[in-house]
Short mmCIF file of C-alpha atoms and ligand atoms in Angstrom, two decimals:
data_model
loop_
_atom_site.label_atom_id
_atom_site.label_comp_id
_atom_site.label_asym_id
_atom_site.label_seq_id
_atom_site.Cartn_x
_atom_site.Cartn_y
_atom_site.Cartn_z
CA UNK A 1 -6.66 15.64 -14.66
CA UNK A 2 -3.53 15.31 -12.59
CA UNK A 3 -0.28 14.88 -13.99
CA UNK A 4 1.61 12.33 -12.10
CA UNK A 5 5.09 12.93 -11.11
CA UNK A 6 7.98 10.29 -10.94
CA UNK A 7 9.85 9.41 -7.78
CA UNK A 8 13.12 11.07 -9.36
CA UNK A 9 11.53 14.55 -9.85
CA UNK A 10 9.37 13.96 -6.61
CA UNK A 11 12.73 13.41 -4.77
CA UNK A 12 14.06 16.51 -6.54
CA UNK A 13 11.13 18.74 -5.52
CA UNK A 14 11.19 17.27 -1.87
CA UNK A 15 14.82 18.28 -1.43
CA UNK A 16 14.01 21.69 -2.44
CA UNK A 17 11.21 21.32 0.13
CA UNK A 18 13.79 20.27 2.73
CA UNK A 19 15.79 22.68 2.36
CA UNK A 20 13.26 25.21 3.14
CA UNK A 21 11.35 23.43 5.55
CA UNK A 22 14.47 22.85 7.34
CA UNK A 23 15.06 26.52 8.25
CA UNK A 24 12.21 26.73 10.48
CA UNK A 25 11.69 22.99 11.60
CA UNK A 26 15.03 22.13 13.24
CA UNK A 27 16.28 18.75 12.24
CA UNK A 28 14.09 16.59 9.99
CA UNK A 29 13.64 12.85 10.81
CA UNK A 30 15.38 10.21 8.42
CA UNK A 31 13.93 7.05 7.16
CA UNK A 32 16.74 5.39 9.34
CA UNK A 33 15.76 7.18 12.49
CA UNK A 34 12.18 8.38 11.93
CA UNK A 35 11.18 8.80 15.31
CA UNK A 36 11.24 12.09 16.94
CA UNK A 37 9.82 12.47 20.53
CA UNK A 38 7.59 15.30 21.29
CA UNK A 39 5.84 16.30 24.39
CA UNK A 40 2.69 17.24 22.50
CA UNK A 41 2.64 14.93 19.99
CA UNK A 42 -0.57 12.86 19.10
CA UNK A 43 0.14 9.37 17.92
CA UNK A 44 -2.23 7.28 15.49
CA UNK A 45 -1.52 3.86 14.35
CA UNK A 46 -3.71 2.59 11.51
CA UNK A 47 -4.44 -0.82 9.69
CA UNK A 48 -6.55 -1.89 6.91
CA UNK A 49 -7.83 -4.88 5.28
CA UNK A 50 -7.32 -6.71 8.40
CA UNK A 51 -10.42 -8.92 9.78
CA UNK A 52 -9.55 -11.74 7.45
CA UNK A 53 -10.95 -15.54 7.77
CA UNK A 54 -6.96 -16.71 7.88
CA UNK A 55 -5.21 -15.61 10.98
CA UNK A 56 -1.62 -15.51 10.05
CA UNK A 57 -1.26 -12.26 8.12
CA UNK A 58 -3.15 -10.23 10.54
CA UNK A 59 -1.15 -12.09 13.70
CA UNK A 60 2.01 -10.96 12.36
CA UNK A 61 0.98 -7.32 11.78
CA UNK A 62 -0.89 -6.85 14.91
CA UNK A 63 2.37 -8.75 16.79
CA UNK A 64 4.44 -6.12 14.88
CA UNK A 65 2.32 -3.08 15.91
CA UNK A 66 2.51 -3.96 19.62
CA UNK A 67 6.15 -4.61 19.25
CA UNK A 68 6.91 -1.31 17.13
CA UNK A 69 4.97 0.40 19.93
CA UNK A 70 6.84 -0.91 22.82
CA UNK A 71 10.23 -0.34 21.09
CA UNK A 72 9.69 3.10 20.26
CA UNK A 73 7.87 4.05 23.31
CA UNK A 74 4.89 5.06 21.76
CA UNK A 75 1.55 5.44 23.68
CA UNK A 76 -1.02 5.40 20.91
CA UNK A 77 -3.64 8.01 21.31
CA UNK A 78 -5.81 6.19 18.60
CA UNK A 79 -6.30 3.23 16.17
CA UNK A 80 -7.58 3.82 12.91
CA UNK A 81 -9.66 0.85 11.38
CA UNK A 82 -9.52 1.33 7.51
CA UNK A 83 -11.98 -0.90 6.61
CA UNK A 84 -12.47 -4.36 5.44
CA UNK A 85 -12.65 -4.85 9.25
CA UNK A 86 -14.79 -8.29 8.50
CA UNK A 87 -14.10 -10.74 5.83
CA UNK A 88 -16.57 -13.72 5.68
CA UNK A 89 -19.00 -14.79 8.16
CA UNK A 90 -19.75 -12.80 11.01
CA UNK A 91 -22.61 -15.05 12.49
CA UNK A 92 -23.96 -13.37 15.66
CA UNK A 93 -23.36 -9.88 14.46
CA UNK A 94 -22.16 -7.93 17.47
CA UNK A 95 -21.74 -11.28 19.61
CA UNK A 96 -19.46 -12.91 17.20
CA UNK A 97 -16.61 -14.46 19.13
CA UNK A 98 -14.41 -12.87 16.11
CA UNK A 99 -14.80 -9.52 17.85
CA UNK A 100 -12.64 -10.80 20.50
CA UNK A 101 -10.06 -12.92 18.84
CA UNK A 102 -9.74 -10.63 15.81
CA UNK A 103 -10.39 -7.29 17.37
CA UNK A 104 -10.00 -6.88 21.33
CA UNK A 105 -7.32 -9.50 21.85
CA UNK A 106 -5.61 -9.04 18.48
CA UNK A 107 -4.86 -5.12 19.20
CA UNK A 108 -5.08 -5.60 22.88
CA UNK A 109 -5.94 -2.91 25.20
CA UNK A 110 -2.75 -3.47 27.41
CA UNK A 111 -0.97 -2.35 24.29
CA UNK A 112 -3.56 0.10 22.69
CA UNK A 113 -5.74 2.00 25.50
CA UNK A 114 -7.24 4.25 23.32
CA UNK A 115 -10.15 4.61 20.93
CA UNK A 116 -10.44 2.55 17.40
CA UNK A 117 -11.96 5.05 15.01
CA UNK A 118 -13.36 2.60 12.10
CA UNK A 119 -14.65 3.02 8.81
CA UNK A 120 -16.78 0.45 6.51
CA UNK A 121 -15.03 -1.32 3.42
CA UNK A 122 -16.47 -3.43 0.77
CA UNK A 123 -16.26 -6.75 2.67
CA UNK A 124 -18.22 -5.18 5.68
CA UNK A 125 -21.07 -4.24 3.05
CA UNK A 126 -22.02 -7.99 3.16
CA UNK A 127 -24.89 -9.85 4.66
CA UNK A 128 -23.17 -12.82 6.13
CA UNK A 129 -25.74 -13.82 7.40
CA UNK A 130 -26.92 -10.37 8.36
CA UNK A 131 -25.42 -7.16 7.72
CA UNK A 132 -22.11 -6.59 8.94
CA UNK A 133 -22.35 -2.76 8.65
CA UNK A 134 -25.51 -3.27 11.18
CA UNK A 135 -23.49 -5.59 13.52
CA UNK A 136 -20.52 -3.13 13.73
CA UNK A 137 -22.72 0.03 14.59
CA UNK A 138 -24.26 -2.10 17.18
CA UNK A 139 -20.95 -3.44 18.48
CA UNK A 140 -19.92 0.23 19.04
CA UNK A 141 -23.15 1.24 20.62
CA UNK A 142 -22.53 -1.07 23.65
CA UNK A 143 -19.92 1.19 24.79
CA UNK A 144 -17.63 -1.20 26.67
CA UNK A 145 -15.29 -1.30 23.65
CA UNK A 146 -12.91 0.84 22.37
CA UNK A 147 -14.38 0.34 18.75
CA UNK A 148 -15.59 3.92 17.61
CA UNK A 149 -18.43 3.73 14.59
CA UNK A 150 -21.05 6.46 15.68
CA UNK A 151 -22.61 6.27 12.34
CA UNK A 152 -21.48 5.36 8.58
CA UNK A 153 -20.00 8.68 8.27
CA UNK A 154 -18.95 10.96 11.00
CA UNK A 155 -16.35 13.57 12.13
CA UNK A 156 -14.14 14.41 14.92
CA UNK A 157 -11.49 16.62 16.51
CA UNK A 158 -8.56 15.10 17.78
CA UNK A 159 -7.18 15.46 20.82
CA UNK A 160 -10.44 16.56 22.61
CA UNK A 161 -8.37 19.40 24.39
CA UNK A 162 -6.77 21.58 22.01
CA UNK A 163 -7.19 19.54 18.98
CA UNK A 164 -4.73 19.13 16.08
CA UNK A 165 -6.51 17.34 13.64
CA UNK A 166 -10.18 17.81 11.95
CA UNK A 167 -10.97 14.12 10.75
CA UNK A 168 -13.84 13.32 8.59
CA UNK A 169 -14.37 9.68 8.24
CA UNK A 170 -16.63 8.73 5.31
CA UNK A 171 -18.32 5.73 3.89
CA UNK A 172 -16.82 5.05 0.37
CA UNK A 173 -19.24 2.12 -0.42
CA UNK A 174 -20.64 3.61 -3.83
CA UNK A 175 -23.40 2.26 -5.64
CA UNK A 176 -22.40 0.83 -8.94
CA UNK A 177 -23.98 -0.85 -11.98
CA UNK A 178 -24.99 -4.41 -10.77
CA UNK A 179 -25.23 -3.94 -7.33
CA UNK A 180 -27.08 -4.91 -5.00
CA UNK A 181 -28.45 -7.78 -7.05
CA UNK A 182 -31.52 -9.19 -5.10
CA UNK A 183 -29.57 -12.46 -4.93
CA UNK A 184 -26.10 -11.23 -3.56
CA UNK A 185 -24.77 -10.81 -0.23
CA UNK A 186 -22.94 -7.74 -1.17
CA UNK A 187 -24.66 -4.16 -0.71
CA UNK A 188 -23.67 -0.45 -1.01
CA UNK A 189 -24.97 2.97 0.07
CA UNK A 190 -27.94 3.67 -1.86
CA UNK A 191 -27.86 6.61 -4.45
CA UNK A 192 -29.93 8.93 -1.82
CA UNK A 193 -27.68 7.70 1.03
CA UNK A 194 -24.41 8.65 -1.39
CA UNK A 195 -26.28 12.10 -2.11
CA UNK A 196 -26.75 12.68 1.79
CA UNK A 197 -23.22 11.82 2.40
CA UNK A 198 -21.83 14.17 -0.21
CA UNK A 199 -24.04 16.95 1.33
CA UNK A 200 -22.93 16.54 4.75
CA UNK A 201 -19.25 16.30 3.61
CA UNK A 202 -19.61 19.52 1.79
CA UNK A 203 -21.29 21.06 5.04
CA UNK A 204 -18.55 20.00 7.21
CA UNK A 205 -15.78 20.99 5.03
CA UNK A 206 -17.63 24.43 5.04
CA UNK A 207 -17.43 24.70 8.84
CA UNK A 208 -14.66 26.97 10.23
CA UNK A 209 -11.69 24.82 10.95
CA UNK A 210 -9.65 25.77 14.14
CA UNK A 211 -6.87 23.24 13.74
CA UNK A 212 -3.71 22.92 11.63
CA UNK A 213 -4.73 19.78 9.69
CA UNK A 214 -7.63 18.35 7.90
CA UNK A 215 -7.71 14.53 7.24
CA UNK A 216 -9.98 12.69 5.42
CA UNK A 217 -10.29 8.73 6.02
CA UNK A 218 -12.44 5.98 3.92
CA UNK A 219 -11.91 2.32 2.83
CA UNK A 220 -11.55 2.78 -0.85
CA UNK A 221 -8.63 4.94 -2.24
CA UNK A 222 -9.29 7.74 -4.67
CA UNK A 223 -6.08 6.83 -6.45
CA UNK A 224 -4.28 3.61 -5.96
CA UNK A 225 -1.53 1.84 -8.13
CA UNK A 226 -3.00 -1.16 -6.76
CA UNK A 227 -5.10 -3.61 -8.93
CA UNK A 228 -8.54 -1.78 -7.74
CA UNK A 229 -6.84 1.37 -9.47
CA UNK A 230 -8.29 4.84 -9.45
CA UNK A 231 -11.88 5.10 -8.16
CA UNK A 232 -13.88 7.02 -10.63
CA UNK A 233 -17.07 8.35 -8.47
CA UNK A 234 -14.74 9.25 -5.70
CA UNK A 235 -12.67 11.04 -8.56
CA UNK A 236 -15.68 13.10 -9.22
CA UNK A 237 -17.38 13.60 -6.11
CA UNK A 238 -14.69 14.03 -3.45
CA UNK A 239 -11.57 14.84 -5.00
CA UNK A 240 -12.64 18.63 -6.15
CA UNK A 241 -13.44 18.92 -2.30
CA UNK A 242 -9.97 17.60 -0.94
CA UNK A 243 -8.41 20.08 -3.31
CA UNK A 244 -10.43 22.81 -2.41
CA UNK A 245 -10.52 22.77 1.09
CA UNK A 246 -6.63 21.52 0.99
CA UNK A 247 -7.12 18.05 3.10
CA UNK A 248 -3.41 17.16 4.02
CA UNK A 249 -4.10 13.86 4.13
CA UNK A 250 -6.63 10.97 2.48
CA UNK A 251 -6.09 7.76 4.36
CA UNK A 252 -7.53 4.55 2.94
CA UNK A 253 -7.13 0.91 2.58
CA UNK A 254 -8.72 -1.35 -0.02
CA UNK A 255 -5.76 -2.66 -2.08
CA UNK A 256 -3.51 -5.09 0.06
CA UNK A 257 -0.61 -3.17 -0.08
CA UNK A 258 1.23 -0.07 1.12
CA UNK A 259 1.31 3.35 -0.99
CA UNK A 260 2.10 7.07 -0.68
CA UNK A 261 0.85 8.87 -4.03
CA UNK A 262 1.56 12.70 -4.49
CA UNK A 263 0.31 14.49 -7.40
CA UNK A 264 1.61 17.87 -8.87
CA UNK A 265 -0.21 20.80 -7.79
CA UNK A 266 -2.85 18.61 -5.42
CA UNK A 267 -2.65 19.71 -1.89
CA UNK A 268 -3.68 16.34 -0.65
CA UNK A 269 -1.16 13.59 0.06
CA UNK A 270 -2.88 9.96 -0.61
CA UNK A 271 -1.37 7.16 1.81
CA UNK A 272 -2.74 3.93 1.44
CA UNK A 273 -2.18 1.32 4.23
CA UNK A 274 -4.30 -2.03 3.39
CA UNK A 275 -1.51 -4.71 4.36
CA UNK A 276 -3.36 -5.39 7.63
CA UNK A 277 -3.69 -9.27 7.01
CA UNK A 278 -5.72 -10.17 4.19
CA UNK A 279 -3.79 -11.99 1.24
CA UNK A 280 -1.56 -9.42 -0.73
CA UNK A 281 -2.12 -8.06 -4.50
CA UNK A 282 0.19 -7.48 -7.17
CA UNK A 283 0.53 -3.79 -7.90
CA UNK A 284 -0.74 -2.46 -11.35
CA UNK A 285 1.30 0.55 -11.43
CA UNK A 286 4.91 0.50 -10.11
CA UNK A 287 6.25 3.18 -7.83
CA UNK A 288 8.64 4.38 -10.72
CA UNK A 289 5.81 5.45 -12.58
CA UNK A 290 3.65 6.88 -10.13
CA UNK A 291 4.65 7.30 -6.33
CA UNK A 292 6.47 8.12 -4.26
CA UNK A 293 5.76 4.56 -2.64
CA UNK A 294 4.11 1.65 -3.40
CA UNK A 295 5.09 -1.88 -2.41
CA UNK A 296 3.24 -5.40 -2.07
CA UNK A 297 3.93 -5.64 1.57
CA UNK A 298 2.08 -6.57 4.69
CA UNK A 299 2.24 -3.75 7.33
CA UNK A 300 0.76 -0.98 9.28
CA UNK A 301 1.10 2.93 9.48
CA UNK A 302 2.11 5.41 12.16
CA UNK A 303 0.91 9.11 11.99
CA UNK A 304 2.42 11.42 14.43
CA UNK A 305 0.64 14.67 14.60
CA UNK A 306 2.15 17.84 16.09
CA UNK A 307 1.47 21.39 15.48
CA UNK A 308 4.59 21.51 13.17
CA UNK A 309 4.34 18.79 11.18
CA UNK A 310 2.45 15.16 10.32
CA UNK A 311 4.99 12.41 10.14
CA UNK A 312 3.36 9.53 8.23
CA UNK A 313 5.29 6.13 8.15
CA UNK A 314 4.67 2.75 6.76
CA UNK A 315 5.92 -0.20 8.34
CA UNK A 316 6.36 -3.86 7.20
CA UNK A 317 5.05 -6.87 9.14
CA UNK A 318 8.57 -7.02 11.21
CA UNK A 319 7.84 -3.35 12.11
CA UNK A 320 10.65 -2.31 9.95
CA UNK A 321 10.07 1.51 8.67
CA UNK A 322 9.65 0.87 4.79
CA UNK A 323 8.66 4.62 3.72
CA UNK A 324 7.69 7.90 5.57
CA UNK A 325 7.25 11.55 4.68
CA UNK A 326 6.55 14.47 6.63
CA UNK A 327 3.88 17.77 5.88
CA UNK A 328 3.52 20.91 7.45
CA UNK A 329 0.16 22.85 8.13
CA UNK A 330 1.00 24.99 5.07
CA UNK A 331 1.22 21.61 2.59
CA UNK A 332 5.07 20.95 2.48
CA UNK A 333 5.81 17.59 1.83
CA UNK A 334 9.22 16.07 2.75
CA UNK A 335 9.99 12.34 1.79
CA UNK A 336 12.26 10.67 4.54
CA UNK A 337 15.05 9.42 2.77
FE1 FE2 B 1 -11.73 -3.49 0.31
#
């Protein structure tokens, strides 16, 4: 099992990384000035746990995303919608007015004229009154939307021309004892679907990769300092694959906070962006114990991808950058400070 590393030892380690990385990469961004323009950069913005019944948190974060993009002249190439896309009632399914108010207009095309790649969360796996999973797949099929969800798990390379990242989008709604109960609105993948996805995930990873980065996205975190904690099934099924295939990033939501976890010897950086609008949760593990970053705060995240490095930034609901790190194709991580 992984041994966690403290922020202090991580920063010490990062300093060594920085010194080495700085030789070949030019000036590294700092947290005070994290934005570096690059002609061939791909810019993604992401948000998790956003489609909440109460709009206040979501509105603040969505407005901050728009301001942030405008202020930093970022033309988003993609949005990642990290699950729990719809809390509560989605009467009408793909015809629910919530698609307009809480997706199309909340993250408007005028600011984000790009595809929005979505994964399914536990709240999406509810029948209120009918399956929201089916509603989200059906909405994507209509074609006159930025909403992308071709199936419950899927992969893509980005951008289409000279791709920089191989992305595997997974459905982390794993069967567990007690669900689905016949009287419950909640459901999950069936054990057969879970096994089918795992076979597909392995087959995708076995394909020769031509891009510099492998990024896996799903709603549930493998590791989390939030109240949901570490996920036993994902640790058993997916973590060995992340290690074996040296995934650069695993992006998730689910806990309503912002996190970045690194584990000594683990090739994957775990970033959690769950501050998109739903009520915040108290952390269970402080970042001093396991980090380098965990904060109970609303926010969104920005991933800049260039051939030289990934730059991952967490912002709060005012658009202020609260944490960031870079990672090279070879896996060298540098915390911005
Ligand atoms: Fe969730």
